[in-house]
Coordinates of C-alpha atoms in Angstrom, one line a residue:
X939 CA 159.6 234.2 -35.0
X940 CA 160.6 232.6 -38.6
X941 CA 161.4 229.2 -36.2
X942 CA 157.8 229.0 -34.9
X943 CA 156.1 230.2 -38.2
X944 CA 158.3 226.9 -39.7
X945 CA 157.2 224.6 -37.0
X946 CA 153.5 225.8 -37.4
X947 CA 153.8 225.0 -41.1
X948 CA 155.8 221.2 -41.0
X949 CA 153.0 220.9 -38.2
X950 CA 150.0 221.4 -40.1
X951 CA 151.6 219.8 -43.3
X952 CA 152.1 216.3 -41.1
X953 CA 148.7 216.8 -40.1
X954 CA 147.7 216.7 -43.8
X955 CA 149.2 213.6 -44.4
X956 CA 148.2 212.0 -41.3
X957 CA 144.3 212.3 -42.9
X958 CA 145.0 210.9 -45.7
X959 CA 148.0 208.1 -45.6
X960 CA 147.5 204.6 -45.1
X961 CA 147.7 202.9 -41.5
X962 CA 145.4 203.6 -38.9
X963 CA 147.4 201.5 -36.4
X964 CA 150.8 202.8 -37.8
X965 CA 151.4 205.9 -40.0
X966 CA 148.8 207.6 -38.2
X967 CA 149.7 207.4 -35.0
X968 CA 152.4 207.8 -35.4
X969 CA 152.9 210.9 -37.3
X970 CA 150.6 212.2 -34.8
X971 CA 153.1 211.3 -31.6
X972 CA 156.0 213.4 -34.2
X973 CA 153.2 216.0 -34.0
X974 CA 153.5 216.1 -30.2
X975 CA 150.4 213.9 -29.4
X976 CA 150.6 211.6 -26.5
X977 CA 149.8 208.6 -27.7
X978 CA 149.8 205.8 -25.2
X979 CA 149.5 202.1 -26.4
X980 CA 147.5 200.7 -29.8
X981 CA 145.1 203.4 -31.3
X982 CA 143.1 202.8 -34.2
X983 CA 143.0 206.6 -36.2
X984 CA 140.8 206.2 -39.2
X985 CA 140.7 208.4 -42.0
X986 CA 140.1 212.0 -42.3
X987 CA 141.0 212.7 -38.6
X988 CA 141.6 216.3 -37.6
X989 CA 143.7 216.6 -34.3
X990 CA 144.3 220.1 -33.3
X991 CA 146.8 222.3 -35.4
X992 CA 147.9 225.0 -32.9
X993 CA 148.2 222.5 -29.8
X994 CA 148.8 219.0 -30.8
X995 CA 150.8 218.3 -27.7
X996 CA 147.8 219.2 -25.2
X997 CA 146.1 216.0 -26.4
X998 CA 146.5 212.9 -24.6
X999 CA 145.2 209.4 -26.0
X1000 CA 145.5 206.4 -23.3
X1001 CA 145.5 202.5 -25.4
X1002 CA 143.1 200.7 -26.8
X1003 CA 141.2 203.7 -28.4
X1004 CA 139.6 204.2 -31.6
X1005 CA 139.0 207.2 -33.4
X1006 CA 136.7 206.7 -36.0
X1007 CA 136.8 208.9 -39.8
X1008 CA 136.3 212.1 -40.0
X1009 CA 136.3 213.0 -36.1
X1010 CA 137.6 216.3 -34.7
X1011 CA 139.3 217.0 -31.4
X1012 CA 140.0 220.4 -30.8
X1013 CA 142.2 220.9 -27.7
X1014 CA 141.9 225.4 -27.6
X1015 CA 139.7 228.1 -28.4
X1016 CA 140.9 230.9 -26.4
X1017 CA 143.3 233.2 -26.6
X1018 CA 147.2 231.7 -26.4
X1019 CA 148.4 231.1 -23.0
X1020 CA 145.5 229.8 -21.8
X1021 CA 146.2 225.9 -21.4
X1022 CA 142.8 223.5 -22.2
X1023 CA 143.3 220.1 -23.9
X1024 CA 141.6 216.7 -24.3
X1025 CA 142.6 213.6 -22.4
X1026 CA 141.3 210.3 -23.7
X1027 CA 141.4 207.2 -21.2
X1028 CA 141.9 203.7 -22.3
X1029 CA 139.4 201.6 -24.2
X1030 CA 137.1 204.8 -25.5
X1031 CA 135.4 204.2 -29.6
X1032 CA 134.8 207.9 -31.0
X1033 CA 132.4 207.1 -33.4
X1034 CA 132.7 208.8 -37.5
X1035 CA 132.4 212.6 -37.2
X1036 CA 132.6 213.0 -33.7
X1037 CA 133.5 216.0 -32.3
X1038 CA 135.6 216.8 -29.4
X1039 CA 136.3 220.7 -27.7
X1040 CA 138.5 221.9 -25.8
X1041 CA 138.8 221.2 -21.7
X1042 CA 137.2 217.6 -22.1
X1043 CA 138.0 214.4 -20.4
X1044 CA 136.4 211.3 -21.9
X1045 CA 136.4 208.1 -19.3
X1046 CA 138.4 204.9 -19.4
X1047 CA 135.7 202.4 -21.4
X1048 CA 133.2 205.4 -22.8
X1049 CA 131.8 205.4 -26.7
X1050 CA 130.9 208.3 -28.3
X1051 CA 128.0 208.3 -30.4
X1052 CA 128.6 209.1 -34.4
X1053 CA 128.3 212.8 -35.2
X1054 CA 128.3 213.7 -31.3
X1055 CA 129.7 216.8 -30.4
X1056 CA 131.2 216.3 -26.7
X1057 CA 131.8 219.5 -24.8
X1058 CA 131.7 218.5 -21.2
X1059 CA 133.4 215.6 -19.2
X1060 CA 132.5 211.9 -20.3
X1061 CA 132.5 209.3 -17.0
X1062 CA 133.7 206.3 -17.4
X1063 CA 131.6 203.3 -19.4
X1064 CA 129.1 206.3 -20.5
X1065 CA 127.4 206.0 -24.0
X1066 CA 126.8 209.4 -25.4
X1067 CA 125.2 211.1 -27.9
X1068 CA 123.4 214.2 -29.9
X1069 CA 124.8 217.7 -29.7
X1070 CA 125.7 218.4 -27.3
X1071 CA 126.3 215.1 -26.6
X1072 CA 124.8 213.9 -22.9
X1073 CA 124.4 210.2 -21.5
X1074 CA 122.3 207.6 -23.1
X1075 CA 123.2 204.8 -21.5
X1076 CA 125.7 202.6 -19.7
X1077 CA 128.4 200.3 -21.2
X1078 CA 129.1 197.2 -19.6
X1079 CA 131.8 195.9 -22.4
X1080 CA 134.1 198.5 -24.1
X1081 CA 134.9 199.0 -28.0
X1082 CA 137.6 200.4 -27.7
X1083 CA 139.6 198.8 -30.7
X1084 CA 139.6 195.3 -29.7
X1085 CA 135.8 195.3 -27.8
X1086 CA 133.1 193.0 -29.4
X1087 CA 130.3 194.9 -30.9
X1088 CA 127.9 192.0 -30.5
X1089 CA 128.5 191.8 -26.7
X1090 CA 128.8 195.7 -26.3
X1091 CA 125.0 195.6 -27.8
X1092 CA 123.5 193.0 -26.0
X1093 CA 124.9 194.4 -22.6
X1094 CA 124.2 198.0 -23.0
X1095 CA 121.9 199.4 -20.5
X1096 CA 120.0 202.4 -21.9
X1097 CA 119.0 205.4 -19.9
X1098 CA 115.1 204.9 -19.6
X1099 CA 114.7 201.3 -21.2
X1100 CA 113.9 198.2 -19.6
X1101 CA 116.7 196.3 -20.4

């Protein structure tokens, strides 16, 4: 009992710092892979991120992702014992403030729309927004960390536009 209660607490304490220290491509990370994140590859954390206290290790984050400030991914919300997660594929931007529940898959190249709350499955090279967050359009070059806004802009095709 006193074991897990410790664990909990050193937990939640690294999660603290992970918020707030320097190093989106270094600290961060990794304090959150000593948390029990699986972090695969570069990711860009920014400041202010909350990953899951209770389950850190039912997150998965492929490379190439970005996780903009103040986002929130929140892997449970049922009773213990009852395994749910978040897996994020390679090359996905989570824009500032984004959240992220429990049970969600987000899709190798997709971008989450700032302040979007995603509750359901994201395909792959999906833009999304609002809350709850559904499709807006289709992305044709990723963000990811090292994608080019100007080109993911002018190729963007969005749902019920012209272009």
């Amino acid at each position: 009992m006193t074991r897990g209660y410790v664990r909990g607490l050193i937990n939640r304490m690294l999660n603290v710092l992970a918020r707030n220290i320097v190093g989106a491509y270094t600290m961060r990370p990794a304090i959150h892979r000593m948390r029990g994140v699986k972090i695969k590859g570069t990711v860009w954390i920014g400041t202010g991120v909350y990953i899951d206290d209770e389950h850190p290790e039912w997150i998965e984050i492929g490379n190439n992702v970005m996780l903009g400030v103040g986002c929130m991914l929140f892997a449970h919300f049922r009773p213990k014992g009852e395994k749910q997660g978040i897996m994020i594929e390679d090359d996905v931007f989570i824009g500032p403030g984004a959240i992220i529940t429990e049970n969600v898959k987000i899709g190798k190249g997709a971008v989450v729309a700032a302040g979007a709350v995603v509750n359901k499955d994201v395909p792959p090279y999906t833009f999304v927004g609002g809350v709850p967050a559904h499709p807006l359009g289709k992305v044709k070059h990723p963000l990811g960390i090292v994608g080019d806004p100007e080109k993911f802009s002018a190729t963007l095709v969005l749902y019920g536009s012209n272009k």
